[in-house]
Amino acid sequence: MNELTPLAAFWLIAIPLISTPLIYLAGRLQVSLAAGTGMGGGRKLVTANGQVVVATTSATPRTPAPDVARWLGLMALAATWAPFIGATRDLIANGPAKFGLESIALRFDGLSLLLALLALGLGTLVMLFSGQGVSGAAGTEKYYTLLVAMVGLMIGLACAGDIFNLWIWFEGMAVASYLLVGFHHEEPAALEASVKYLVQSAAGSVLVLLSIALILAQTGTLNLEEIRNTAHTTPGLLAAGALLMMGFGVKGALVPLHTWLPDAHAQAPSGISAMLSGVVVMAGIIAILRSLAALAGVTPSWGSLLIGFGVLNIAFGNLMALRQTQVKRLLAYSTLSHIGYILLGVGIGVAYGQPAGTQGGLFHMLTHGVMKGLAFLAAGAFLYGLQPLFESDRGKLTQRSDAAHASPLLISDLAGAAQRYPLVAFTLSLALLGLGGLPPLAGFMSKWQIFVAGFATQNPVVGGLVIFAALNSVLSLAYYMPLVNMLYRQAPSKLVEHGRAIPLTMLLPLGLLAVTIVAIGIWPGLVYWLIEPAGRVLLASFGG
Amino acid sequence: MNLAPLNVALVGVLGLLGIGMYGLLMTRNLIKTVIVLQILVKAAVLALVMAGSAAGQIHLGQSLALTVIVADTIVAVVGLALAIQVRRRCGTLDVQALATLRR
Amino acid sequence: MPSIDLTTILTLLTVGFLWIGAVAVLWAGDGRRQMQNLLAAGFAVAAGLAALGLLPLATGQAVVRIAMGSFFGDFTFVPDGLGVFLAAVATVVGSLAVIFSIDYMHEEAQLGRYYALVLFFIGAMAGLVLAGNLLLLFLFWEMVAFCSYALISFHNDDPKAVAGGIKALVITQLGGLGLLAGVLTAYATLGNYQVEYFLANAHTVPPAALAVIAFGFLIAAAAKSAQVPFHTWLPDAMEAPTPVSALIHAATMVNAGVYLLARFYPAFADVPGWRTAVMTVGVLSALLAAGLALMATDLKRVLAYSTISQLGYMVYAVGVGAIFASQFHLLSHAVFKALLFLGAGAVIHLVGTRDMQQMGGLGRQMPFVRNVFVIGALALAGIPILNGFWSKELILEAGFAGGPFAAYVIMLAVAGLTALYTFRTVWLVFFGPPGADSPSRERNPAAGDAPPAMRVALGTLVLGTFVTWLLAGPFGNLLEIGIKGPAFGHVSSTLRVVEEVLAAPTTLIALIVVSLGLAVWYWRAKLPANATASGAAGFRAWFARDGGFEGLNHAIAGLIQGSSEALRTTQTGQLNWNIVGIAGGLAIVLAILALGA
């Protein structure tokens, strides 16, 4: 461990956070200037019946003024890649580094690197993707600002070295995500999802605070490493561990606490769904692991508990997903089951000291982020392509009158979509097949490694659980496949026939993610520089 | 160490937690839900101060408490803003009416 | 890094040609059909030639080695005798199916998707049999399963095709769990994925673990080869375009299971109960499927059941220990079953239905197809001197010598049943009185015989049924390369095989049983009417339920769907209820920690 000033890691957190207010101010400035001159942007008008419409005052809505906030956000995230590369180099060359501002202890290690890469990578692609997706809605500058802020806060969370700090970063990220989930606040369903998300998450964060109080009272410190050195088995610390697990577990969507997830994932703008599923939920898992690791000396049962929640999540998520009819809700439930695989892998690693387990779990965190991110973005692209029809002709075209649901994308809406949107359909299929664990795609490799870890324990119970997990993986094909199949139907649905073209900025992120899935699937060694240190740090922090 | 004030504070923490949990499980009004969340946070704040004093680091406890109050005010503000939007779009603040997303 | 020699190049090309071809066909786009036909056939034939060129170069050494990182081992390809043989079967029969498709699919949309998947499918199968690493084997195993799904449900606007595809995928994947458990156990105990290492060190594996591996592999093989109790997917897979059925049945998919058993037989032969289990699976499948074939009226379903039955022979032969006989029968079966399927495809293509009761009398209309189909049927029935005769006799002989007598008797009876259902099929399709509403007369009065591309494929296969048995000697020598074990039976020359078969008393018995089956069909009208009626009714009732296996499938699927729906009610959407989840979760974790720590 070196004590050099890890300047790169500092800027990795600082750039997104510093640029956040600038982006917002610039965005507001553009909006008010446009309002003054009557050009571009958008103003909210509340019509007589309480409906809010967005009046694009510009005479030519097809060529809107370039969105300053979006470009600034994109630049901020692009600029963040420079310190990211620097920090990665430092990490590989010198190992984990501690740094800090005054008394705020931060450390940059393998686990931080993994989460930072997920957040920054998906964040950049989502930023690129979101241009047309959210345009036309009110307050896009808030969207971009919050997205950059969320990325910065998550990187900070990944580096947090004391437990209160962890909570602060976590809370900040949570606030940004509540607002982003409820971004389409003219839709009651989005509001509903956002409210549930907020209340449940806030309840969880109170549990974390109570746990912090217990830990402070029992050990007299908040620094994770110092806690680890002083923690003994006491009822108070046991309770603290349970509170941490359940508190962060709300965000991490462990099964009885998961109820916010399908709503939020399904109602958020698709880019945000991708961020939620690929990174925010994972940040919850990382927070659980980081904080529980500090209490590793309290009881040896953390690993078993993680395995238990893992298996519960796998089975529950799969069964819930099996009968879904909405694309994004199906994907949301499948996230639940994939969280289960991650927990299973990490749990096996922690409980039995298997490096393959922690590495496999984190590997799956990475591959799931890529695959699910792609799946949600592709769903978003379809939503964008078919959107004008949801609003106007849907009732006519589909002979359905469930107007109560705010235009969800049904699986049957995508019939024959491959003919009109070959690239989007192909990438979505790749993502789904990868999620179902078919080789040679990324998801197969990470699941395989988790299974290897399970069998390496040579424990029949764990072996049985692994087989159960694999069985669920087969079961999951029973809902991924009909969706893939629907895309390649020969008779396209009316909606697809009337869909509009999807712009290049949306296709580019899809293509990049799809290539990543195949590349990792064919050569998993490609990401070992990332996975191995992360798994090692995690295992070491649990004393393995 | 003088235990009596700590015990009083403990009763306070547990009492606030009890009220908060009960409220969260029972209340149907969204505004009340936000208030109840604040009660829960206050329980946590009290617990933090108490923990700081028990660990002999009362300054740490106090600064944590202040930070938490600030942070959770933001959450409360967001919650109330959402409540306003809910009232405006859905015409109600009843969380039981706010259950269109299910299954 | 091994030196790049011809063996390496051909091994890589066998898989590479097919996968490059798949990409090339997709790249050509659906607008250019001729180009797609040309690319698909060209790459398929090239791969077939590469595999044939590999035959004399077979070696037990790994020719390609790619390090994959910590938990994935080294990916290797080992073109040994068994692997090269099966790769040749897959690519040659596969390329014939592709050539056949040029005519068969000429009116279909989305030709690019079809060819790409077919080529990918054949390539995955070739990779499977050449893989020298257990993980790589599993990888290809799963790819084969996926391709079969995608091709079975190629007509994906038809819910039956989609259901059939998903059924095939889920059932073979369930079986794949056995392979998964086996491979993981092998890796956990030996710390190595190499097949050769496993075969050499299997005796050091603890008996319990070895039993897990052995029976896991058996489950996987049974599911892939459509053996009891996993056989239900194969008849439903008949919704696929007929060339795909030919691929699945003759070239690729179902052979994988038999391959797996043969490959690992030396390691598992001594596991208690394993050989008995293998024999039981084979015998039951052969018997059940023969009965089902006798009842079916759908032409393709008859052929599907006959595949299950013939695979039963091969599995039985592995159980008996006659690996050579089982692989030899696999070769014969690949040739005559491809012939039968493609012939059936030509018929279906012409008539537009698969129901044999609506056919009849087609022989005069399509003499070429009739002739080739009859030859295929004779080979299936085991009539000398066609290839099916020799290989089936070898299996029965080995069963008589090395297996339980009861199993031998049943397999003998199945040989008779095979003759019976084969002749019934030929009669119904080509010779019998035309069905009441036979469309063959009204809709296609001018429809001719098979078009040229179909003739090329069919003619090659007919030639095969006459000559492949002559290769018994070289084939025996080929199998010796790579795998070690006395079980392979030292077959040195074709002449010895011929002598052995002709000299064995079992041959005569078998021929008598086969003629008995023929006789039963010929004099079916003269049998006591009530005897056949009552016998058939009971028989029919039992087989109509597929021996209850189909019901089991439905029950399991229903249970899962039902529990899914029931579970969905837990997502109430009520905020207060969601909070209960948080409080409940906390209480449970606290309770577990309080009790456990």
Coordinates of N, CA and C in Angstrom, one line a residue, chain A residues 48-133:
Chain A
A48 N -55.7 23.5 -19.5 CA -56.9 23.7 -18.6 C -57.2 22.4 -17.8
N49 N -57.1 21.2 -18.5 CA -57.4 20.0 -17.8 C -56.3 19.4 -17.0
G50 N -55.3 20.2 -16.6 CA -54.3 19.8 -15.7 C -53.2 19.0 -16.4
Q51 N -53.3 18.8 -17.7 CA -52.3 18.1 -18.5 C -51.1 19.1 -18.7
V52 N -49.9 18.5 -18.6 CA -48.8 19.4 -18.9 C -48.3 19.0 -20.3
V53 N -48.2 19.9 -21.1 CA -47.6 19.6 -22.4 C -46.3 20.4 -22.6
V54 N -45.5 19.9 -23.4 CA -44.2 20.6 -23.6 C -44.4 21.4 -24.9
A55 N -44.3 22.6 -24.8 CA -44.5 23.4 -26.1 C -43.1 23.7 -26.6
T56 N -42.9 23.0 -27.7 CA -41.6 23.3 -28.4 C -41.9 24.6 -29.3
T57 N -41.5 25.7 -28.7 CA -41.8 26.9 -29.4 C -41.1 27.1 -30.7
S58 N -40.1 26.3 -30.9 CA -39.3 26.5 -32.1 C -40.2 26.1 -33.3
A59 N -40.1 26.9 -34.3 CA -40.9 26.6 -35.5 C -40.5 25.3 -36.2
T60 N -39.2 24.9 -36.1 CA -38.8 23.7 -36.7 C -38.3 22.7 -35.7
P61 N -39.3 22.0 -35.1 CA -38.9 21.1 -34.0 C -38.0 19.9 -34.5
R62 N -37.8 19.7 -35.8 CA -36.9 18.6 -36.2 C -35.5 19.0 -36.1
T63 N -35.1 20.2 -36.0 CA -33.7 20.6 -35.8 C -33.6 21.5 -34.6
P64 N -33.7 20.8 -33.4 CA -33.6 21.6 -32.2 C -32.2 22.1 -32.0
A65 N -32.1 23.2 -31.3 CA -30.7 23.7 -31.0 C -29.9 22.7 -30.2
P66 N -28.6 22.6 -30.5 CA -27.8 21.7 -29.8 C -27.9 21.8 -28.2
D67 N -28.1 20.7 -27.6 CA -28.4 20.8 -26.2 C -27.1 21.0 -25.4
V68 N -26.9 22.2 -24.9 CA -25.6 22.5 -24.2 C -25.3 21.6 -23.1
A69 N -26.4 21.3 -22.2 CA -26.2 20.5 -21.1 C -25.7 19.1 -21.4
R70 N -26.2 18.6 -22.5 CA -25.9 17.2 -22.9 C -24.4 17.2 -23.4
W71 N -24.0 18.2 -24.2 CA -22.6 18.1 -24.6 C -21.6 18.4 -23.5
L72 N -22.0 19.3 -22.6 CA -21.1 19.5 -21.5 C -21.0 18.2 -20.6
G73 N -22.2 17.6 -20.4 CA -22.1 16.3 -19.6 C -21.2 15.3 -20.3
L74 N -21.4 15.2 -21.6 CA -20.6 14.2 -22.3 C -19.1 14.5 -22.2
M75 N -18.8 15.9 -22.3 CA -17.4 16.3 -22.2 C -16.9 16.0 -20.8
A76 N -17.7 16.2 -19.8 CA -17.3 16.0 -18.4 C -16.9 14.5 -18.2
L77 N -17.8 13.7 -18.7 CA -17.6 12.2 -18.5 C -16.4 11.8 -19.4
A78 N -16.3 12.4 -20.6 CA -15.1 12.0 -21.4 C -13.8 12.4 -20.7
A79 N -13.9 13.6 -20.1 CA -12.7 14.1 -19.4 C -12.3 13.2 -18.2
T80 N -13.4 12.6 -17.6 CA -13.1 11.8 -16.4 C -12.3 10.5 -16.8
W81 N -12.4 10.1 -18.1 CA -11.7 8.9 -18.5 C -10.2 9.1 -18.3
A82 N -9.7 10.3 -18.4 CA -8.2 10.5 -18.3 C -7.7 10.2 -16.9
P83 N -8.3 10.7 -15.8 CA -7.9 10.3 -14.5 C -8.2 8.8 -14.2
F84 N -9.2 8.3 -14.9 CA -9.6 6.9 -14.7 C -8.4 6.0 -15.2
I85 N -7.9 6.4 -16.4 CA -6.8 5.6 -16.9 C -5.6 5.7 -16.0
G86 N -5.3 7.0 -15.5 CA -4.2 7.2 -14.7 C -4.3 6.4 -13.4
A87 N -5.5 6.4 -12.8 CA -5.7 5.7 -11.5 C -5.5 4.2 -11.7
T88 N -6.0 3.7 -12.9 CA -5.9 2.3 -13.2 C -4.4 1.9 -13.2
R89 N -3.6 2.8 -13.9 CA -2.2 2.6 -14.0 C -1.5 2.5 -12.7
D90 N -1.9 3.5 -11.8 CA -1.3 3.6 -10.5 C -1.6 2.3 -9.7
L91 N -2.9 1.9 -9.9 CA -3.3 0.7 -9.1 C -2.5 -0.5 -9.5
I92 N -2.4 -0.7 -10.9 CA -1.7 -1.9 -11.3 C -0.2 -1.8 -10.9
A93 N 0.4 -0.6 -11.0 CA 1.8 -0.5 -10.7 C 2.1 -0.5 -9.2
N94 N 1.3 0.2 -8.4 CA 1.6 0.3 -7.0 C 0.6 -0.3 -6.0
G95 N -0.4 -0.9 -6.5 CA -1.4 -1.5 -5.6 C -2.4 -0.5 -5.0
P96 N -3.2 -0.9 -4.1 CA -4.3 0.0 -3.6 C -3.6 1.3 -3.0
A97 N -4.3 2.4 -3.1 CA -3.8 3.6 -2.6 C -4.8 4.3 -1.7
K98 N -4.3 4.9 -0.6 CA -5.2 5.6 0.3 C -5.0 7.1 0.0
F99 N -6.1 7.8 0.1 CA -5.9 9.3 -0.1 C -7.1 9.9 0.7
G100 N -7.1 11.2 0.7 CA -8.2 11.8 1.5 C -8.2 13.3 1.4
L101 N -9.4 13.8 1.8 CA -9.5 15.3 2.0 C -9.7 15.5 3.5
E102 N -8.8 16.2 4.1 CA -8.9 16.4 5.6 C -9.1 15.0 6.2
S103 N -10.3 14.8 6.9 CA -10.5 13.6 7.6 C -11.3 12.6 6.8
I104 N -11.6 12.9 5.6 CA -12.4 12.0 4.8 C -11.5 10.9 4.2
A105 N -11.6 9.7 4.7 CA -10.7 8.7 4.3 C -11.2 8.0 3.0
L106 N -10.4 8.0 2.0 CA -10.7 7.4 0.7 C -9.7 6.4 0.4
R107 N -10.0 5.3 -0.3 CA -9.0 4.4 -0.8 C -9.4 3.9 -2.2
F108 N -8.4 3.7 -3.1 CA -8.7 3.3 -4.4 C -8.1 1.9 -4.6
D109 N -8.9 0.9 -4.7 CA -8.4 -0.5 -4.8 C -9.2 -1.2 -5.9
G110 N -9.0 -2.5 -6.1 CA -9.6 -3.2 -7.2 C -11.1 -3.1 -7.2
L111 N -11.7 -3.1 -6.0 CA -13.1 -3.1 -6.0 C -13.6 -1.7 -6.5
S112 N -12.9 -0.7 -6.0 CA -13.3 0.7 -6.5 C -13.1 0.8 -8.0
L113 N -12.1 0.2 -8.5 CA -11.8 0.2 -9.9 C -13.0 -0.4 -10.7
L114 N -13.5 -1.5 -10.2 CA -14.5 -2.2 -10.9 C -15.8 -1.4 -11.0
L115 N -16.2 -0.9 -9.8 CA -17.4 -0.1 -9.7 C -17.2 1.2 -10.5
A116 N -16.0 1.8 -10.4 CA -15.8 3.1 -11.2 C -15.9 2.8 -12.7
L117 N -15.4 1.7 -13.1 CA -15.4 1.4 -14.6 C -16.9 1.2 -15.0
L118 N -17.6 0.5 -14.2 CA -19.0 0.2 -14.5 C -19.8 1.6 -14.6
A119 N -19.6 2.4 -13.6 CA -20.3 3.7 -13.5 C -20.0 4.6 -14.7
L120 N -18.7 4.7 -14.9 CA -18.2 5.6 -15.9 C -18.5 5.1 -17.3
G121 N -18.3 3.8 -17.5 CA -18.5 3.3 -18.8 C -20.0 3.3 -19.2
L122 N -20.8 2.8 -18.3 CA -22.3 2.8 -18.7 C -22.8 4.2 -18.7
G123 N -22.3 5.1 -17.7 CA -22.7 6.4 -17.7 C -22.4 7.2 -19.0
T124 N -21.2 7.0 -19.5 CA -20.9 7.7 -20.8 C -21.8 7.2 -21.9
L125 N -22.0 5.9 -22.0 CA -22.8 5.4 -23.1 C -24.3 5.8 -22.9
V126 N -24.7 5.9 -21.7 CA -26.1 6.3 -21.5 C -26.3 7.8 -21.9
M127 N -25.2 8.5 -21.5 CA -25.3 10.0 -21.9 C -25.3 10.1 -23.4
L128 N -24.6 9.3 -24.1 CA -24.6 9.4 -25.5 C -25.9 8.9 -26.1
F129 N -26.5 7.9 -25.4 CA -27.7 7.3 -25.9 C -28.9 8.3 -25.7
S130 N -28.8 9.0 -24.6 CA -30.0 9.7 -24.1 C -30.4 10.9 -25.0
G131 N -29.6 11.4 -25.9 CA -29.9 12.6 -26.6 C -31.3 12.6 -27.1
Q132 N -31.7 11.8 -28.0 CA -33.1 11.8 -28.6 C -34.1 11.2 -27.6
G133 N -33.6 10.3 -26.8 CA -34.6 9.6 -25.9 C -35.4 10.5 -25.0

